[in-house]
PDB file of C-alpha atoms in Angstrom:
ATOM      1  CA  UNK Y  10      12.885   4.555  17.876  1.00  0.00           C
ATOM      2  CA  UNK Y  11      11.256   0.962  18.715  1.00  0.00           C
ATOM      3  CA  UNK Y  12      11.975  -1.037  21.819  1.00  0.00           C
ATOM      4  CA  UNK Y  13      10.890  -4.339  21.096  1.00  0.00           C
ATOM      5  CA  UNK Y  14       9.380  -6.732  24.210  1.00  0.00           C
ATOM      6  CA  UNK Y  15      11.356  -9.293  22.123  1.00  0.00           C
ATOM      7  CA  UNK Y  16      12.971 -10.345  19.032  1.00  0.00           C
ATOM      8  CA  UNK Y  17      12.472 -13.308  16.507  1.00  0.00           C
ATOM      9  CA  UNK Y  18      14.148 -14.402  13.716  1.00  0.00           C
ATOM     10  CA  UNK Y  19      12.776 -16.133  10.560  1.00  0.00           C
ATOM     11  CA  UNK Y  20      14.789 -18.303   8.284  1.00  0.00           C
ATOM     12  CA  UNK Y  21      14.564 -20.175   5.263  1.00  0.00           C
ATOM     13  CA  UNK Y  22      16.476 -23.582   4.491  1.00  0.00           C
ATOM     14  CA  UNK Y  23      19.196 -23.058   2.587  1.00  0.00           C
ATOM     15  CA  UNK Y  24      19.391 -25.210  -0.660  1.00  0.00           C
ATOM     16  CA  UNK Y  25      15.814 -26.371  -0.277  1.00  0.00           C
ATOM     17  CA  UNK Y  26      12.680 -25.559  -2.611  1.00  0.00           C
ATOM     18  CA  UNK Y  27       9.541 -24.555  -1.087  1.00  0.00           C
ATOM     19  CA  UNK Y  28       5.955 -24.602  -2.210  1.00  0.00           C
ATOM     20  CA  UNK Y  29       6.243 -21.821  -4.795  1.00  0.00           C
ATOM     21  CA  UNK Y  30       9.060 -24.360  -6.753  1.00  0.00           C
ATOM     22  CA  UNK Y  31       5.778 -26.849  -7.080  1.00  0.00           C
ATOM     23  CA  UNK Y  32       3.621 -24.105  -8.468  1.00  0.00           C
ATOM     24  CA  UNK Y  33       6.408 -22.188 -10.967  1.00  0.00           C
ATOM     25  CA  UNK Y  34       8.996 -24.239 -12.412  1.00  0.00           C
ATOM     26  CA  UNK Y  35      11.171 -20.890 -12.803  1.00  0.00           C
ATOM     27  CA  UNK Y  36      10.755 -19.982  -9.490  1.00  0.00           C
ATOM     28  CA  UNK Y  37      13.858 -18.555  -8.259  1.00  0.00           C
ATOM     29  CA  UNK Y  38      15.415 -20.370 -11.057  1.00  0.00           C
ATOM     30  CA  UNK Y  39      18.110 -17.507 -11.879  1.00  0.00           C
ATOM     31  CA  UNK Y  40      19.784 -18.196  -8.539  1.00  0.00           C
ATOM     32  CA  UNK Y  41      22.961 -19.607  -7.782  1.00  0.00           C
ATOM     33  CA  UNK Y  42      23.450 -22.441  -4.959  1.00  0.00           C
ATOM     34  CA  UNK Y  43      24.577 -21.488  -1.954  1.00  0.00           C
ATOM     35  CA  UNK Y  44      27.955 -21.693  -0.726  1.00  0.00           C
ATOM     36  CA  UNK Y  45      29.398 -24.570   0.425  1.00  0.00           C
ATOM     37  CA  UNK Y  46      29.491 -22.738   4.274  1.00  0.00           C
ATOM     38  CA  UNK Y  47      26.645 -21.041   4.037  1.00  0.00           C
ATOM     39  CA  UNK Y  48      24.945 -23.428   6.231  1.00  0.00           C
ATOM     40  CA  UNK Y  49      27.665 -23.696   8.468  1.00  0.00           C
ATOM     41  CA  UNK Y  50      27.243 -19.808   9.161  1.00  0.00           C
ATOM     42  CA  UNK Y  51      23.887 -19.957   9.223  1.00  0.00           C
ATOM     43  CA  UNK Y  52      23.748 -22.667  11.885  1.00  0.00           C
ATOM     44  CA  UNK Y  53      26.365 -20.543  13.879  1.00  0.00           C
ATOM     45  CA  UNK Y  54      23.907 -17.447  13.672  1.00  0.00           C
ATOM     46  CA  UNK Y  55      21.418 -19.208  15.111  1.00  0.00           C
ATOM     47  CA  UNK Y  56      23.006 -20.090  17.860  1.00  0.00           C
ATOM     48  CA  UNK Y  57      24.382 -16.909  18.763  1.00  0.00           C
ATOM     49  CA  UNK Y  58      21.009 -15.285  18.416  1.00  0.00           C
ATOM     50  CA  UNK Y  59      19.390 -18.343  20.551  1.00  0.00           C
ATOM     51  CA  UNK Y  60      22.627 -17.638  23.391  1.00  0.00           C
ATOM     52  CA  UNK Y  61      20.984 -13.889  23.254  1.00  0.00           C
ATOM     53  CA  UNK Y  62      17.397 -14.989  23.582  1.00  0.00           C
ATOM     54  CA  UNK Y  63      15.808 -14.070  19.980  1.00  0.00           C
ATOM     55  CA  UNK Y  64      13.859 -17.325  19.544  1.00  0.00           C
ATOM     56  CA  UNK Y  65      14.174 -18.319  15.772  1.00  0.00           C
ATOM     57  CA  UNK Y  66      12.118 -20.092  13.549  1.00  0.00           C
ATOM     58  CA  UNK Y  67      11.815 -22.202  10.131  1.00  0.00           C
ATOM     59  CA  UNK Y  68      10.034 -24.636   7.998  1.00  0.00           C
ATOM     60  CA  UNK Y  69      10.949 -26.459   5.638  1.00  0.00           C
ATOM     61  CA  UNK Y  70       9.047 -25.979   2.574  1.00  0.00           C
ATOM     62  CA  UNK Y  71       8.268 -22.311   3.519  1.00  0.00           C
ATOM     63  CA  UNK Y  72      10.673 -18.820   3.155  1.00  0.00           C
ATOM     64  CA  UNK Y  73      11.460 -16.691   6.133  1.00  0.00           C
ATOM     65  CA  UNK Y  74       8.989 -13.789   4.275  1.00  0.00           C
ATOM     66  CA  UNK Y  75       5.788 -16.665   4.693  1.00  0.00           C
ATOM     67  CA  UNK Y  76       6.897 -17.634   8.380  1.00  0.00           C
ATOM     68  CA  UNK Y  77       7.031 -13.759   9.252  1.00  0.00           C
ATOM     69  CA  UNK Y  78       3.425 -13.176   7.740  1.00  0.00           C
ATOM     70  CA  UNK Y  79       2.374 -15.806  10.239  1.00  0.00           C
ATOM     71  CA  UNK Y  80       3.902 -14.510  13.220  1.00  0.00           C
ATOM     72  CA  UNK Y  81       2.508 -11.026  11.784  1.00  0.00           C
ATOM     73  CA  UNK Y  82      -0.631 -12.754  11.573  1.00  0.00           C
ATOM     74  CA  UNK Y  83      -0.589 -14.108  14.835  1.00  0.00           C
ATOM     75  CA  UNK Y  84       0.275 -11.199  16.814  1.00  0.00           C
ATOM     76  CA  UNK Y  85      -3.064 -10.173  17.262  1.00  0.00           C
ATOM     77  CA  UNK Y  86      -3.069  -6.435  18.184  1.00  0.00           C
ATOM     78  CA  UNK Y  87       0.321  -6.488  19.407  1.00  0.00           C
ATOM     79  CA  UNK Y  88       2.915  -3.747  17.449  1.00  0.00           C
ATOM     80  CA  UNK Y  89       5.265  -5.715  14.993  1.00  0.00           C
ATOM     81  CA  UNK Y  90       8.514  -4.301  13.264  1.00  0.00           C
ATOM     82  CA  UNK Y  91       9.944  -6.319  10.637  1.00  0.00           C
ATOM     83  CA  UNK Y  92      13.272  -6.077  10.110  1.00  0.00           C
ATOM     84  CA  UNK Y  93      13.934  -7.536   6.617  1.00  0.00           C
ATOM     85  CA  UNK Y  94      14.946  -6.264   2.576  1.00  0.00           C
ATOM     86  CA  UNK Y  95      12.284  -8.703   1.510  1.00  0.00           C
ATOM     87  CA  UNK Y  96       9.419  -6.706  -0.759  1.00  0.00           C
ATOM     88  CA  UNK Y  97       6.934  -9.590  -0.017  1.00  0.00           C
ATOM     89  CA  UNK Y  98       6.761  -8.177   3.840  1.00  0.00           C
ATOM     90  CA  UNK Y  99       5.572  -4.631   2.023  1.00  0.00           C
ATOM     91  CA  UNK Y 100       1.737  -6.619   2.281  1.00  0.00           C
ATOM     92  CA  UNK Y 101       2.111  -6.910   5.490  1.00  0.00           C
ATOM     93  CA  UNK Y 102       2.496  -3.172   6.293  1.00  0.00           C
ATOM     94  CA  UNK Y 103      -0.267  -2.116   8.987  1.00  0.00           C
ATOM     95  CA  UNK Y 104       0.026   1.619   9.953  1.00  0.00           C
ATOM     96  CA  UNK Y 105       0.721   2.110  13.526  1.00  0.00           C
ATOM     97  CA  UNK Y 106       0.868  -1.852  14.466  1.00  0.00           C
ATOM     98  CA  UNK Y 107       2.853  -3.579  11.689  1.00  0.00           C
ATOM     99  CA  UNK Y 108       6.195  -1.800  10.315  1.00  0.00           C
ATOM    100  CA  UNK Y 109       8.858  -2.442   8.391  1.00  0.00           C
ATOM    101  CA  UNK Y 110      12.989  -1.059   8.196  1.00  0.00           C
ATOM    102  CA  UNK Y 111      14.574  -1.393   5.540  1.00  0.00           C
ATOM    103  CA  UNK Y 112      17.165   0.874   3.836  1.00  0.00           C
ATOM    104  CA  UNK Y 113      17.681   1.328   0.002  1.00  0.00           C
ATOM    105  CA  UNK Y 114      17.792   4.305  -2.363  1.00  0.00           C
ATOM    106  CA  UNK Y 115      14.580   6.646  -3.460  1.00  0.00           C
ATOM    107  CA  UNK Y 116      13.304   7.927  -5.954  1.00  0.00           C
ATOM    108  CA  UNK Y 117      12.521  11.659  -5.201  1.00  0.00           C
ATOM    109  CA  UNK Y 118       8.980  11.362  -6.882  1.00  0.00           C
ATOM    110  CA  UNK Y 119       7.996   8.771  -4.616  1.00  0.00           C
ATOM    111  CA  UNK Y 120       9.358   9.726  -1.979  1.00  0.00           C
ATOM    112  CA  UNK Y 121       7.381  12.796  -2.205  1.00  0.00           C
ATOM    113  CA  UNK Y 122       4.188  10.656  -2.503  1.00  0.00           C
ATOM    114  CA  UNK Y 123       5.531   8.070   0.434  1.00  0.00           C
ATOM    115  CA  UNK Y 124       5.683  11.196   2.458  1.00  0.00           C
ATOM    116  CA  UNK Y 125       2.418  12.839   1.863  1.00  0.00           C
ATOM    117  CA  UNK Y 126       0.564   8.783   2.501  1.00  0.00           C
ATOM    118  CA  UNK Y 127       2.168   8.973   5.611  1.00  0.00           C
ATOM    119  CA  UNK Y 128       1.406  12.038   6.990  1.00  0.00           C
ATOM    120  CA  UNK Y 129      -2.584  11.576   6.185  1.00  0.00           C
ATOM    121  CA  UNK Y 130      -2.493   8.412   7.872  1.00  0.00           C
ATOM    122  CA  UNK Y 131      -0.093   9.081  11.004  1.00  0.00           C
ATOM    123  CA  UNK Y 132       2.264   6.117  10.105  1.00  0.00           C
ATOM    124  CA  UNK Y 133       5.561   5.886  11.844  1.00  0.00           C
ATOM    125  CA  UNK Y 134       7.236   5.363   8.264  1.00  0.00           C
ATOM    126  CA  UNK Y 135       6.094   2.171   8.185  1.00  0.00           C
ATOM    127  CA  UNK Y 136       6.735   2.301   4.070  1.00  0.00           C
ATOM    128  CA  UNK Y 137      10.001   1.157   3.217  1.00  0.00           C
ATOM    129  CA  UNK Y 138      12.408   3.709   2.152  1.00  0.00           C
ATOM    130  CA  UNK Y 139      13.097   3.000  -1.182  1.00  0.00           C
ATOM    131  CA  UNK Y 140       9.222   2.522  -1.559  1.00  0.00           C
ATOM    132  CA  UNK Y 141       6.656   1.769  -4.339  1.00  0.00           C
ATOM    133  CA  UNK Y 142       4.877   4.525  -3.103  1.00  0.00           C
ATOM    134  CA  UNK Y 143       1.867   2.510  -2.783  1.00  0.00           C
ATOM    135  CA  UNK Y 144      -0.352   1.223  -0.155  1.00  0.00           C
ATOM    136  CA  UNK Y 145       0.382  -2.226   1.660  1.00  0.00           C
ATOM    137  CA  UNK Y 146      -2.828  -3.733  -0.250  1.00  0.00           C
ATOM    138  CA  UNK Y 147      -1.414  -2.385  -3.784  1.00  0.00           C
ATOM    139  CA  UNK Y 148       1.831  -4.644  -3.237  1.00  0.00           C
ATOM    140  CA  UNK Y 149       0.320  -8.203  -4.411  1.00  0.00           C
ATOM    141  CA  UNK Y 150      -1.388  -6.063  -7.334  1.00  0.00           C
ATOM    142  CA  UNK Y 151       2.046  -4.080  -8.349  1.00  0.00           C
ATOM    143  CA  UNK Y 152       4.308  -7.658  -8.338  1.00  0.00           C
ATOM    144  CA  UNK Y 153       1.135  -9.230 -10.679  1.00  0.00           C
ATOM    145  CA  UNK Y 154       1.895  -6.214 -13.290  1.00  0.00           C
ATOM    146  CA  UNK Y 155       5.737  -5.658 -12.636  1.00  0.00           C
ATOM    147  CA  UNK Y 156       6.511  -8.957 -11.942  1.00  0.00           C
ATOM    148  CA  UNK Y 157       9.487 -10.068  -9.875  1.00  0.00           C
ATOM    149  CA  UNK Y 158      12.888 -10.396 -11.945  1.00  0.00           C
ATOM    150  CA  UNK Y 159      14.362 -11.288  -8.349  1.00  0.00           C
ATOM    151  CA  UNK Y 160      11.883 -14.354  -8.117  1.00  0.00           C
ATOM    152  CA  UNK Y 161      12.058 -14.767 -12.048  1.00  0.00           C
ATOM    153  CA  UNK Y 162       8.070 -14.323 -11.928  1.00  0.00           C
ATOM    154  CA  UNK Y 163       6.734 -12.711 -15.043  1.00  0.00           C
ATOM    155  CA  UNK Y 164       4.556  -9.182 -14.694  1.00  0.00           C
ATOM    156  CA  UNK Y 165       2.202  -8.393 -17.563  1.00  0.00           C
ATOM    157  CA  UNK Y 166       3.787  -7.978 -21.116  1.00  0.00           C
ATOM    158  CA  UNK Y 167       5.411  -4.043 -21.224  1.00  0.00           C
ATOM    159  CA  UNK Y 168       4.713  -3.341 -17.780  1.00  0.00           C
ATOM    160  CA  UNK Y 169       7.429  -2.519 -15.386  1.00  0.00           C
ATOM    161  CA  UNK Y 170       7.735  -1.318 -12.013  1.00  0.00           C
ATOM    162  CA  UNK Y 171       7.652   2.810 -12.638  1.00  0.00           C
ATOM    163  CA  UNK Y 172       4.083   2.067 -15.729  1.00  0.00           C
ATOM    164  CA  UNK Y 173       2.633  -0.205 -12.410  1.00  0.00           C
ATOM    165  CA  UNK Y 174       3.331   2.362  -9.956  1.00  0.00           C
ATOM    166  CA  UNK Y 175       2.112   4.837 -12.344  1.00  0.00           C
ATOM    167  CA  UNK Y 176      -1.750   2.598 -12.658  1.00  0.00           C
ATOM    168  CA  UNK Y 177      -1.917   2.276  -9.120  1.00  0.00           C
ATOM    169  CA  UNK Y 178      -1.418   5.223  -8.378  1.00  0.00           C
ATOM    170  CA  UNK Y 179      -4.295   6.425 -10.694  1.00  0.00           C
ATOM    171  CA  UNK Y 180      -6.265   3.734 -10.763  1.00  0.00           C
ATOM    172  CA  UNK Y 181      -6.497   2.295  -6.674  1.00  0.00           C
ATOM    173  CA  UNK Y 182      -5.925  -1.749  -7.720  1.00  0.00           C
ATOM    174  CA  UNK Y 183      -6.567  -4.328  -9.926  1.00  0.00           C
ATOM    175  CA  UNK Y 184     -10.079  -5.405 -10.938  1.00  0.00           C
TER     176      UNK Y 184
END
């Protein structure tokens, strides 16, 4: 469906804390270390994607998810498909110039609502599959009331992810 002009891949550092460590001491603090060859792969990966020409990037201090928002960012008007399982890139979402593949199970009531948002605004399913079923702009609003159990972020108190889904729905975002 997408032929790409080219290809770029985003890493993080393995084993190193970014930004978000300095700002929540819990951040990501449920995680195990990586494996002792994890970086040994990882260093392999890149250079079999560099051999094929996708130029990869990373920073240290940053996650792949904030140096695709840049390149996202800096595209300009140019059409951008992120390949990636991270919700963060959900933001990023921009219908017909900014999409986003990713596989993962549905739930039939929002995929019913992904479906109909789609159709009124002639994306080229650029929600992820498994979906909130809510717009790119809702995202930053749904993680502040869900929170993010992956990230070990807190949401508000007796809010998960179906009540927040359920209050954006009805009520747009947050004040």
């Amino acid at each position: 469906q997408f032929t790409p002009d080219h290809v770029e891949r985003c890493w993080a550092f393995v084993g190193k804390q970014t930004f978000r460590h300095d700002l929540h001491c819990d951040y990501k603090s449920n995680r195990k270390p990586a494996e002792p060859g994890m970086l040994r792969c990882i260093r392999e990966a890149w250079a079999s994607l560099t051999g094929h020409g996708v130029r990869s990037w990373a920073v240290e201090g940053f996650e792949g998810d904030d140096l695709i928002a840049s390149l996202v960012e800096s595209s300009g008007e140019e059409t951008v498909v992120m390949a990636g399982n991270d919700k963060d890139l959900r933001q990023l979402i921009e219908g017909g110039r900014v999409a986003q593949l990713l596989s993962a199970k549905w739930d039939d009531e929002q995929r019913k609502y992904v479906n109909q948002w789609q159709n009124e605004h002639s994306l080229m399913r650029t929600i992820p599959p498994d979906g909130w079923g809510i717009h790119p702009y809702q995202c930053v609003d749904f993680q502040c009331l869900a929170g993010d159990s992956v990230d070990r972020i807190r949401g508000a108190d007796g809010i998960g992810e179906k009540r927040a889904w359920l209050l954006l729905r009805e009520y747009q975002d947050l004040p």
